[in-house]
């Protein structure tokens, strides 16, 4: 969502865009995402059926999963046409496949953790002499079993805390050899919840047979994010928008027919679905997935006072014209009228540090050279930044002044100085 309130498109986004839509609606800033269609999961994949572990390994590229379910009950879990199928079973077995895949991999190598834990266990009678070094070795080995799914140690640590397991305590590590399968299942379930959060997209919500299934799934899977979706109607609305027949932005809850010709029947279908669920659900499913992954949106800027964009910009070109040294971090350059404000937004994993943002900007060719220093926008001192170190972890949000009497909460605003700018 744009931070600049109800006015025009003053936020010039480089990645994504800001659209005002119908007059009076709040601005929304879009951020690009990479969606990957991973099809082919069948019951028993964790045992090698279908594409087996090849399918499951592809999931490691994802931060969050959107499980698309035919809520109409007209296709079974293998995609075959049928009638009266209960789609709730599909939700259960997909989660079971993912759980079994991780559990079996962990269980296969768990003996290597037990061997290290036994060394700690032998010292337990003399509690004062329990070796922290040995406990750390067992902990590191166990965490390595889960970090193989492209999960940082921080993610594995969160899963362990959620499961109520403190591997920093040598007394807990000493009991690992006596763990039952239930101990591992609980840890895997917590890890799966954090590393592979799932949003269920209940597709074909516009069909009459979907109503009862959507109600049942929402009731029986209240702990999951379940979003009614009509991909067909969203596609039809996009076609009508391209034809200039409707005023519609993705995710709108109001459909307005603006063509002189009478609307087709599909427009009435879309109106009925939007009236029931608020939207067609497509963008809502994606937005919910992003929120579930809890990303960190970072706004890199060239100047913390003006919030103007980092890297090559109209402001830099203006500086060169008047003879200023645009790359020198201490040179003041007066902003020009068309300087882009908060143009760039970088989506990072929660727990990212300043150095991670610097690396991302280098990969995008926004910055170059070596890291020099960085300053973070401080809402209590808008005219001055707070110096942060390269390994400092960034906090999720800050408040910035949007208009004279309003504030908006956005991600951290960061100014990074390097030895040279990217070209």
mmCIF file of N, CA and C in Angstrom, residues 7 34 132 135 139 222 229 256 286 293-294 306 356 379 387:
data_model
loop_
_atom_site.group_PDB
_atom_site.id
_atom_site.type_symbol
_atom_site.label_atom_id
_atom_site.label_comp_id
_atom_site.label_asym_id
_atom_site.label_seq_id
_atom_site.Cartn_x
_atom_site.Cartn_y
_atom_site.Cartn_z
ATOM 1 N N UNK A 7 -3.932 10.991 -2.082
ATOM 2 C CA UNK A 7 -3.730 11.859 -3.237
ATOM 3 C C UNK A 7 -3.313 11.128 -4.484
ATOM 4 N N UNK A 34 7.724 -13.770 -7.505
ATOM 5 C CA UNK A 34 7.944 -14.895 -8.411
ATOM 6 C C UNK A 34 7.047 -16.040 -7.967
ATOM 7 N N UNK A 132 29.225 -27.932 27.918
ATOM 8 C CA UNK A 132 28.474 -27.090 26.993
ATOM 9 C C UNK A 132 28.965 -27.279 25.566
ATOM 10 N N UNK A 135 27.235 -30.252 24.116
ATOM 11 C CA UNK A 135 25.831 -29.926 23.863
ATOM 12 C C UNK A 135 25.697 -29.067 22.622
ATOM 13 N N UNK A 139 23.521 -29.839 19.236
ATOM 14 C CA UNK A 139 22.556 -28.853 18.748
ATOM 15 C C UNK A 139 22.854 -28.470 17.304
ATOM 16 N N UNK A 222 -9.786 -24.330 10.704
ATOM 17 C CA UNK A 222 -9.803 -22.931 11.147
ATOM 18 C C UNK A 222 -8.405 -22.400 11.424
ATOM 19 N N UNK A 229 -11.718 -18.519 -3.858
ATOM 20 C CA UNK A 229 -11.140 -17.928 -5.070
ATOM 21 C C UNK A 229 -11.964 -18.330 -6.283
ATOM 22 N N UNK A 256 -17.487 -1.849 -11.594
ATOM 23 C CA UNK A 256 -18.225 -0.766 -12.246
ATOM 24 C C UNK A 256 -18.201 -0.958 -13.760
ATOM 25 N N UNK A 286 -2.788 -14.308 -2.852
ATOM 26 C CA UNK A 286 -1.373 -13.954 -2.969
ATOM 27 C C UNK A 286 -0.957 -13.049 -1.812
ATOM 28 N N UNK A 293 4.239 -15.289 5.103
ATOM 29 C CA UNK A 293 5.692 -15.452 5.078
ATOM 30 C C UNK A 293 6.404 -14.394 5.912
ATOM 31 N N UNK A 294 5.685 -13.337 6.312
ATOM 32 C CA UNK A 294 6.221 -12.265 7.150
ATOM 33 C C UNK A 294 7.512 -11.677 6.585
ATOM 34 N N UNK A 306 15.048 13.763 2.415
ATOM 35 C CA UNK A 306 14.070 13.902 1.334
ATOM 36 C C UNK A 306 13.449 12.578 0.932
ATOM 37 N N UNK A 356 22.690 -7.746 4.344
ATOM 38 C CA UNK A 356 21.851 -8.484 3.396
ATOM 39 C C UNK A 356 21.208 -7.532 2.394
ATOM 40 N N UNK A 379 12.344 8.094 13.090
ATOM 41 C CA UNK A 379 11.156 8.959 13.104
ATOM 42 C C UNK A 379 11.180 9.996 14.216
ATOM 43 N N UNK A 387 23.077 5.778 12.814
ATOM 44 C CA UNK A 387 24.099 4.919 12.224
ATOM 45 C C UNK A 387 23.861 3.473 12.651
#
